PDB file of C-alpha atoms in Angstrom:
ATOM      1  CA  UNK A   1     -78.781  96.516 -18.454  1.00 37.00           C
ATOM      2  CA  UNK A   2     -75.306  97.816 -17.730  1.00 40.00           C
ATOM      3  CA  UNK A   3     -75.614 100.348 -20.304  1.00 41.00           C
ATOM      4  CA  UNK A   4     -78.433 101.700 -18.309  1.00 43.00           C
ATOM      5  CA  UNK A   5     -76.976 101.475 -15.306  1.00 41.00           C
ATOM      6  CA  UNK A   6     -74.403 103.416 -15.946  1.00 43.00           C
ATOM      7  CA  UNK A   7     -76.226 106.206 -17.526  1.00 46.00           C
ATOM      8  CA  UNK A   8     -78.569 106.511 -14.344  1.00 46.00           C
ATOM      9  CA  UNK A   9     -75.474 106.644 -12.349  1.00 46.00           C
ATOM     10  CA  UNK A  10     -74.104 109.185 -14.323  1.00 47.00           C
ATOM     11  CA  UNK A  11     -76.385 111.742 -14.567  1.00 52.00           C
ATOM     12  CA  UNK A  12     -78.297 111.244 -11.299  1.00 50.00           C
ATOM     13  CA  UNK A  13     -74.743 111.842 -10.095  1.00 49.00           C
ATOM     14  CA  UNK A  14     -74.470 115.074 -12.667  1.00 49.00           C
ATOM     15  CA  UNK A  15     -78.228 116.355 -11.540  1.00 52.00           C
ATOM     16  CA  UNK A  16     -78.177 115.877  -8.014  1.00 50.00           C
ATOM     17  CA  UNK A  17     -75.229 118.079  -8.170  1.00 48.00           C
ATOM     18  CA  UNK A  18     -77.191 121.024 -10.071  1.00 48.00           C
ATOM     19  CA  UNK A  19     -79.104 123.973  -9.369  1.00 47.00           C
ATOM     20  CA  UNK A  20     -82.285 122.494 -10.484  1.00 47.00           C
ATOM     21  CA  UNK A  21     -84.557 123.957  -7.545  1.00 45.00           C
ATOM     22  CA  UNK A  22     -87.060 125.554  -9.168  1.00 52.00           C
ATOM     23  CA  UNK A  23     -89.773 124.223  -6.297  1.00 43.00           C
ATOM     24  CA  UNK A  24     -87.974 126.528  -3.892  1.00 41.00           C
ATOM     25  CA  UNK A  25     -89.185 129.880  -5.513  1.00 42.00           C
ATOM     26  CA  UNK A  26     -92.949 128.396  -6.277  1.00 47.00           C
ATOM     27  CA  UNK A  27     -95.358 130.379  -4.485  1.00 50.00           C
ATOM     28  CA  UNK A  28     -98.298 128.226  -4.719  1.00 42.00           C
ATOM     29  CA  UNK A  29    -102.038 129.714  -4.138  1.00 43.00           C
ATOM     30  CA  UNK A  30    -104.001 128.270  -1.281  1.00 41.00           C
ATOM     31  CA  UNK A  31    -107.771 128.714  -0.005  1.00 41.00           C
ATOM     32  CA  UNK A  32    -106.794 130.698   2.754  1.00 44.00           C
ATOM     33  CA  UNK A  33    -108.385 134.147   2.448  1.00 43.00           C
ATOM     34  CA  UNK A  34    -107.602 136.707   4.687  1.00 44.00           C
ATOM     35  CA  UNK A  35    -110.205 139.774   6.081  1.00 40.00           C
ATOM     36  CA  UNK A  36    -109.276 142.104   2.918  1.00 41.00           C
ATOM     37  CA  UNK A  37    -110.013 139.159   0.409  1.00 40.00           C
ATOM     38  CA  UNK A  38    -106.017 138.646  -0.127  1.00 39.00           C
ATOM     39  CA  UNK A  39    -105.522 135.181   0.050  1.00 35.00           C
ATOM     40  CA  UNK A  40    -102.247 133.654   1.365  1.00 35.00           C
ATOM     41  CA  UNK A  41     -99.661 131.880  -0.592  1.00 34.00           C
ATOM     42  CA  UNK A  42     -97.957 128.577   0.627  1.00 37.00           C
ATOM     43  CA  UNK A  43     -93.784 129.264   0.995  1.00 32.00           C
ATOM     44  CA  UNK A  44     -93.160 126.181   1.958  1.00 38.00           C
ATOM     45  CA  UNK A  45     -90.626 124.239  -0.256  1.00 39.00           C
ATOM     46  CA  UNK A  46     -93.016 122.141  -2.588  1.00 36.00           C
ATOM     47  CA  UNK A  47     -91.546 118.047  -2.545  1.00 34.00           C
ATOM     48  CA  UNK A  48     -89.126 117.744  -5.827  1.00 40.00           C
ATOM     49  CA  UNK A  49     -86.570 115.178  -7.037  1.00 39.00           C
ATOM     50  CA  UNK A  50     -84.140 116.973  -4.911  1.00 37.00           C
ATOM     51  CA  UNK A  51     -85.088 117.235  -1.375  1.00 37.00           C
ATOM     52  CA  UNK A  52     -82.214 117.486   0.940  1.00 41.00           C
ATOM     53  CA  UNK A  53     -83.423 114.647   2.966  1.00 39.00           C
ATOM     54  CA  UNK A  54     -82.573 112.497  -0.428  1.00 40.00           C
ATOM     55  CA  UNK A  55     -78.978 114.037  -1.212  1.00 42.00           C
ATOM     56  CA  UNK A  56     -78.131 112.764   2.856  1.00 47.00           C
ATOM     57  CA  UNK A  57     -79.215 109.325   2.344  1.00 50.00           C
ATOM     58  CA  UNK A  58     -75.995 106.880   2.397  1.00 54.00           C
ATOM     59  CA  UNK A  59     -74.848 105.650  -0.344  1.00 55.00           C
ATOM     60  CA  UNK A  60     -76.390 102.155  -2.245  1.00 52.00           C
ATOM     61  CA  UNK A  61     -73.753  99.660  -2.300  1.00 55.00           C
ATOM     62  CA  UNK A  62     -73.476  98.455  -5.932  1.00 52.00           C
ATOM     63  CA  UNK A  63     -72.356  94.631  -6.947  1.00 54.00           C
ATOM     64  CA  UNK A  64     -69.115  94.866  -8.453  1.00 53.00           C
ATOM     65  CA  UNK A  65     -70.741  92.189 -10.963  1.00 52.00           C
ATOM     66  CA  UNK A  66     -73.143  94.738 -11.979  1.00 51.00           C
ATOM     67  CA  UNK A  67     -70.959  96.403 -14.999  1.00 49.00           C
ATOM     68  CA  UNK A  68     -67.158  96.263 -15.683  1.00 49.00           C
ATOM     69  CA  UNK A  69     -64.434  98.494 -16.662  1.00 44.00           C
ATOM     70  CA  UNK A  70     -65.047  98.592 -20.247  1.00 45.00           C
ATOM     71  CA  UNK A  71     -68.287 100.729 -19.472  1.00 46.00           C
ATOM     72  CA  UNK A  72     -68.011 104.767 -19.540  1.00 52.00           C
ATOM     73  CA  UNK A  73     -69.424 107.536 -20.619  1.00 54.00           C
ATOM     74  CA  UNK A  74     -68.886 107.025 -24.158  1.00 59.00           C
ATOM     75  CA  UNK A  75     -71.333 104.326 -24.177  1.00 61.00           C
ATOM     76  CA  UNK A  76     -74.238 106.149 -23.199  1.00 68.00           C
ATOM     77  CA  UNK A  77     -76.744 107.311 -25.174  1.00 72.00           C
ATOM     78  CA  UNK A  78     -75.437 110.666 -27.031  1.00 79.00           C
ATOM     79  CA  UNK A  79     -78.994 112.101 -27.499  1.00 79.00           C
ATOM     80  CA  UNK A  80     -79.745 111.695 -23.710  1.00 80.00           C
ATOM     81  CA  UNK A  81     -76.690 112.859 -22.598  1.00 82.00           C
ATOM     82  CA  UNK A  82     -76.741 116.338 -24.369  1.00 85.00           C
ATOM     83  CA  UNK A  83     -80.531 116.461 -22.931  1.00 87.00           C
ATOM     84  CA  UNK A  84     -79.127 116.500 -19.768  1.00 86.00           C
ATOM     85  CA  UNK A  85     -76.777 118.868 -20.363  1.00 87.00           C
ATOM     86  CA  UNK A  86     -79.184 121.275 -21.991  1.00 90.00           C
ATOM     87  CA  UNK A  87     -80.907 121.020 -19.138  1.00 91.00           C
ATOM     88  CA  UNK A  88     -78.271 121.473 -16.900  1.00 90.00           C
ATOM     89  CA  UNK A  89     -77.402 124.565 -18.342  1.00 92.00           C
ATOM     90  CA  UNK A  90     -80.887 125.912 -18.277  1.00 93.00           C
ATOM     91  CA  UNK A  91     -81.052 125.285 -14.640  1.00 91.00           C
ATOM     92  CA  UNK A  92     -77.958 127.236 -14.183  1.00 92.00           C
ATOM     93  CA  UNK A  93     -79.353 130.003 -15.943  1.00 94.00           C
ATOM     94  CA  UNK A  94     -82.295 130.439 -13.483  1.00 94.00           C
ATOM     95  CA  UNK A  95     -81.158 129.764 -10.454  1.00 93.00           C
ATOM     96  CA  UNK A  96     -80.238 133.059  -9.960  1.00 94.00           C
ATOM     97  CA  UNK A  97     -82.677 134.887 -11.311  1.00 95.00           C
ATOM     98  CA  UNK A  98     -85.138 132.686  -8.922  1.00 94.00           C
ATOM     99  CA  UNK A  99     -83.554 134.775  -5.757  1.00 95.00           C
ATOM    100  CA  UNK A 100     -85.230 138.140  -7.549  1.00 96.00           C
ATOM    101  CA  UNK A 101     -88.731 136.133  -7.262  1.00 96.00           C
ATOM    102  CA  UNK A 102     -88.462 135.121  -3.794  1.00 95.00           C
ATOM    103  CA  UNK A 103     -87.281 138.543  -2.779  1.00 96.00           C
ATOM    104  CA  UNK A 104     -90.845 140.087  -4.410  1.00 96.00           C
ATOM    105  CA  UNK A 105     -92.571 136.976  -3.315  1.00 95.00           C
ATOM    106  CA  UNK A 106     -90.780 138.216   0.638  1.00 95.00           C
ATOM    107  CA  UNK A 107     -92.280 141.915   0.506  1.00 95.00           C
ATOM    108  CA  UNK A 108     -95.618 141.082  -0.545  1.00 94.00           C
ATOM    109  CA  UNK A 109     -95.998 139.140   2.218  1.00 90.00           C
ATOM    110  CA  UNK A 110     -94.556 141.342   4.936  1.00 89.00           C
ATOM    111  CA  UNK A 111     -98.038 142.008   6.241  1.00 84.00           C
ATOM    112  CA  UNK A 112    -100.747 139.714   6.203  1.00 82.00           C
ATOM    113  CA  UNK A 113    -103.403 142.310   4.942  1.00 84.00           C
ATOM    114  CA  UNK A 114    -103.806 145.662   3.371  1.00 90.00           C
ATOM    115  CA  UNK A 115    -105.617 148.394   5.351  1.00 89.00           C
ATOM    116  CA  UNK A 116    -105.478 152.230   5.852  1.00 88.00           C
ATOM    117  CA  UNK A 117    -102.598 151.940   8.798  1.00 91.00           C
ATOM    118  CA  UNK A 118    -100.180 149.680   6.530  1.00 91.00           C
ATOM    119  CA  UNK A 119    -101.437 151.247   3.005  1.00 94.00           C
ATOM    120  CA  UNK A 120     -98.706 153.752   2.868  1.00 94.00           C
ATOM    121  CA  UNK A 121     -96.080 151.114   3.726  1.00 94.00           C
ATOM    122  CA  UNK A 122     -97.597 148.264   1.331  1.00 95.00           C
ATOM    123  CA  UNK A 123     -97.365 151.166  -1.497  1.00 96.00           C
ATOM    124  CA  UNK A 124     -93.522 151.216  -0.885  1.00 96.00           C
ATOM    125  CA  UNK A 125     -93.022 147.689  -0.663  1.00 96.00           C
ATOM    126  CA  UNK A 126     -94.504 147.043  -3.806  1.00 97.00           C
ATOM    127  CA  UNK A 127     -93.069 150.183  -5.664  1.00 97.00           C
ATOM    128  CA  UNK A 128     -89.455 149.675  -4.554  1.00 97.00           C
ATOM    129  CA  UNK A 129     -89.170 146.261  -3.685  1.00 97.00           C
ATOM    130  CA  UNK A 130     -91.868 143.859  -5.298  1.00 97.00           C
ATOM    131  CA  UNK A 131     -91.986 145.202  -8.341  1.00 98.00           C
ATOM    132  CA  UNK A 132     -88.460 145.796  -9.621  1.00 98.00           C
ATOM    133  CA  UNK A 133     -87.321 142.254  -8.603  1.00 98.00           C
ATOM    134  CA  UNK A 134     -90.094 140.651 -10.261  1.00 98.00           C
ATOM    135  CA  UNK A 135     -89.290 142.930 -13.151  1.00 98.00           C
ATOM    136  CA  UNK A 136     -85.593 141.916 -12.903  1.00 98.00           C
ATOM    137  CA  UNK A 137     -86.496 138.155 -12.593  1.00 97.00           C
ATOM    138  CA  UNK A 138     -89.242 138.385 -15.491  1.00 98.00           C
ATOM    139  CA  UNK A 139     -86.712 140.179 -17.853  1.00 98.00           C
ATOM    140  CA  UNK A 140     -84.154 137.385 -17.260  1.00 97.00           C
ATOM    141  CA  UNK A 141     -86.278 134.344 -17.596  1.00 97.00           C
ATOM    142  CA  UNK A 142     -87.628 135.898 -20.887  1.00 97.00           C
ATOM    143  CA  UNK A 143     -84.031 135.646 -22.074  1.00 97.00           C
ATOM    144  CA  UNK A 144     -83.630 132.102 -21.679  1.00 96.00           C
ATOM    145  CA  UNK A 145     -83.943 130.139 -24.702  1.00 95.00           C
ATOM    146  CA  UNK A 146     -84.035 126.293 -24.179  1.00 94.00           C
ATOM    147  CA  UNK A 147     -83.166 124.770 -27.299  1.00 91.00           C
ATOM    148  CA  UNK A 148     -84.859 121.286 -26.243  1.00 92.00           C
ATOM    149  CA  UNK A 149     -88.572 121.584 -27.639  1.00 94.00           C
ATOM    150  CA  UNK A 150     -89.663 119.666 -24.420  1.00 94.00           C
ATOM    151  CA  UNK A 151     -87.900 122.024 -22.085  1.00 95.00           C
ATOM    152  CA  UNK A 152     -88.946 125.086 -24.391  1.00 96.00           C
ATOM    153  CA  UNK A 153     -92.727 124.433 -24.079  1.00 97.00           C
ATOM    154  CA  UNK A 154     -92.059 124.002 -20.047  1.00 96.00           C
ATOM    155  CA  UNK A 155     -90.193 127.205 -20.274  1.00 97.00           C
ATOM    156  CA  UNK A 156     -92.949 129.235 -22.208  1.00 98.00           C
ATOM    157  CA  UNK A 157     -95.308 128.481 -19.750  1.00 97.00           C
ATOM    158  CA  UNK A 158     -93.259 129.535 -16.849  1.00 97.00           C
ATOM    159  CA  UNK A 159     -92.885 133.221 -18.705  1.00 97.00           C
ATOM    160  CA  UNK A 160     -96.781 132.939 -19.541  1.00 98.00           C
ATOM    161  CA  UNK A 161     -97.536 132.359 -14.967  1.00 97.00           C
ATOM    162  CA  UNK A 162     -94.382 134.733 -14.100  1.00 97.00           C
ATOM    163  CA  UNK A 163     -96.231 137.408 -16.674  1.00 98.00           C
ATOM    164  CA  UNK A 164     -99.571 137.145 -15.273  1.00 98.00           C
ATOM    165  CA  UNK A 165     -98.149 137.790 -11.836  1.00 98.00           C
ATOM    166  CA  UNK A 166     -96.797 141.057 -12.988  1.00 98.00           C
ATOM    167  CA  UNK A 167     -99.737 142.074 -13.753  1.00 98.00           C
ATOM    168  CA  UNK A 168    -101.432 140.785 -10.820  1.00 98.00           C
ATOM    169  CA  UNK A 169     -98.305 143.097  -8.545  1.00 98.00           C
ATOM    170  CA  UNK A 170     -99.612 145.953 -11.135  1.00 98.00           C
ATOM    171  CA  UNK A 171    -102.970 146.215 -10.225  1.00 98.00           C
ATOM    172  CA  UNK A 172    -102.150 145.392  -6.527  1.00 97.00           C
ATOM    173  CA  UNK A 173     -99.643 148.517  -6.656  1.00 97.00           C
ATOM    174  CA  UNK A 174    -102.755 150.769  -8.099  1.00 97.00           C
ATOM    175  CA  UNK A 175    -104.709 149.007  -5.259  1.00 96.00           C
ATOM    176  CA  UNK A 176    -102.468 150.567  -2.730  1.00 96.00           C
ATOM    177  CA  UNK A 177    -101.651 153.587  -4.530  1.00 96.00           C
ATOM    178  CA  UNK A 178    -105.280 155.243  -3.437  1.00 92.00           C
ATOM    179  CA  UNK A 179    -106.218 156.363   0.060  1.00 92.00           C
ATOM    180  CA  UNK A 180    -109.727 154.907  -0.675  1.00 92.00           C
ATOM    181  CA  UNK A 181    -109.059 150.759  -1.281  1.00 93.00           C
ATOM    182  CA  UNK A 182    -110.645 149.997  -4.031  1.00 95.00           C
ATOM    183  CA  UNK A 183    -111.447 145.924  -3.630  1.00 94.00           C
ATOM    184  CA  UNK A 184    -112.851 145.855  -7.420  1.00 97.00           C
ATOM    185  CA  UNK A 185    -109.058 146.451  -8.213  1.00 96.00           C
ATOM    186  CA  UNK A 186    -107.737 144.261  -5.635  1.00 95.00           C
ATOM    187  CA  UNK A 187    -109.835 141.371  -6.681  1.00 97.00           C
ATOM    188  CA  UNK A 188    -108.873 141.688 -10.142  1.00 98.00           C
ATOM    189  CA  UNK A 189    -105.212 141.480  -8.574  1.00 97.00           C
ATOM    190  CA  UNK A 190    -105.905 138.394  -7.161  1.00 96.00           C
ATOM    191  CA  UNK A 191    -107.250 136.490  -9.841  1.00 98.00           C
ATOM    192  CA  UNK A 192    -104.203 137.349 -11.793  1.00 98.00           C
ATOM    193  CA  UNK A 193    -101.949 136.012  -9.313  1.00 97.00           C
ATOM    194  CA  UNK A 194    -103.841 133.054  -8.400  1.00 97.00           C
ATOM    195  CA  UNK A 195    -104.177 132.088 -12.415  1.00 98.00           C
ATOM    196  CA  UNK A 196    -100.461 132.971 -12.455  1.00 97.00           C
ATOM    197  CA  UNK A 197     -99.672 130.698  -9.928  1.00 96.00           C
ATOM    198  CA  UNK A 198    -101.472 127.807 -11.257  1.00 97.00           C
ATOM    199  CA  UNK A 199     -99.649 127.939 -14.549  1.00 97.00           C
ATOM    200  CA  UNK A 200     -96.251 127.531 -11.903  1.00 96.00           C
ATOM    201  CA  UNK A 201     -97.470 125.027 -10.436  1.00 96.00           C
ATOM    202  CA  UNK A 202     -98.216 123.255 -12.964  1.00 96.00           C
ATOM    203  CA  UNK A 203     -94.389 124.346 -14.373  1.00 95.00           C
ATOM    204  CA  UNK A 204     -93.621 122.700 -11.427  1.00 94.00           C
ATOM    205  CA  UNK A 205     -95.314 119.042 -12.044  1.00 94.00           C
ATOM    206  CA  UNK A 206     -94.120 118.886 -15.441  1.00 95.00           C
ATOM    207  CA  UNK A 207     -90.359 119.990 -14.240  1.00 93.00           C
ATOM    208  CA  UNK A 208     -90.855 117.029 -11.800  1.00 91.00           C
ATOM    209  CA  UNK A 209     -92.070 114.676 -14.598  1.00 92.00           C
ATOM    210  CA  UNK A 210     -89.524 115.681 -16.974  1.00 92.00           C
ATOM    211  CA  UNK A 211     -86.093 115.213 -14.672  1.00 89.00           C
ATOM    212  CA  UNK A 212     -87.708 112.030 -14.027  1.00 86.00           C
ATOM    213  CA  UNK A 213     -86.665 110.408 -16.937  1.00 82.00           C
ATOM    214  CA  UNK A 214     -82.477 110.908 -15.880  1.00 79.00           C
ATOM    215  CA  UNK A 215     -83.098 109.122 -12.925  1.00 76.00           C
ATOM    216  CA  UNK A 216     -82.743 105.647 -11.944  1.00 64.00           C
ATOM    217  CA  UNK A 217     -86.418 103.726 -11.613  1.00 62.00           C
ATOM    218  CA  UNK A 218     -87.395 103.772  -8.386  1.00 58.00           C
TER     219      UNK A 218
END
């Protein structure tokens, strides 16, 4: 029991301190369709591990009794430990490249719909904004190479939703690119954004599931 105890403290002390906010950059599909057929996408910060609320909370007092001296962090468990830290370092490697999503994510929802007035503007957004920071962000995250199978199967599936949304920006850029709208195209669009999304989401979940286990019970 003090073994464990000290390995929760330790690395919920070591994650809480991280970068691990993938959530923050989800754009998550929702039922809300708009006049075009565009449906809108949910920015709000999805509920993680690491909500701010959680890192204000005072601190639990801890009986002295509890463990003693001779504990440290030599005495955890090796193989957890270097998960963490894997992990650790894979959450400092996206962070930043997470700002390039939200800044596509941003433009494409500058207006709420698409229509001959805005078409011209929409075209710009997406040529100059949305689509070389999603570039940018897809690029890095394709670079990334978790060692950890658990957190390399995660990973792959993040590059697999970030991909189809590519495509989905793509087709919406050809959407826009025509003074006629085409909805064929932008329906096609759509469905690779929402699918996209869904594989995020559920990126998302599993993330969730998987810090989880560095964590104290609750």
């Amino acid at each position: 029991m003090k073994r464990k105890l000290m390995l929760t403290l330790v690395l919920t002390a070591v994650l809480t301190g991280s970068n691990v906010m993938f959530a923050n950059a989800t754009f998550a599909a929702t039922d809300d369709v708009l006049p075009d057929g565009t449906y809108t996408m949910d920015l709000e910060t999805m509920a993680s591990s690491f909500s701010a609320s959680s890192l204000e909370d005072p601190p639990v007092a801890v009986d002295q009794d509890t463990y003693d001296e001779s504990e440290s962090v030599e005495n955890l468990d090796p193989a957890l430990v270097e998960e963490a830290t894997q992990f650790l370092e894979y959450s400092d490697q996206m962070a930043p490249l997470l700002e390039y999503e939200k800044k596509a994510w941003t433009a494409y929802y500058k207006n709420d719909y698409v229509n001959n007035t805005n078409r011209k503007q929409e075209y710009a957004l997406v040529t100059n904004t949305i689509i070389p920071n999603y570039k940018k962000f897809l690029t890095g995250i394709k670079q990334i190479k978790p060692t950890h199978p658990e957190l390399a199967k995660m990973h792959a599936k993040y590059i697999k939703g970030a991909t189809l949304e590519m495509e989905g920006f793509l087709l919406f850029q050809k959407y826009v690119s025509k003074t006629k709208l085409n909805d064929d195209i932008l329906d096609k669009s759509n469905a690779k954004l929402d699918v996209g999304g869904n594989l995020l989401l559920q990126f998302d979940k599993e993330m969730e599931a998987y810090i989880s286990k560095f964590l104290p019970a609750q």
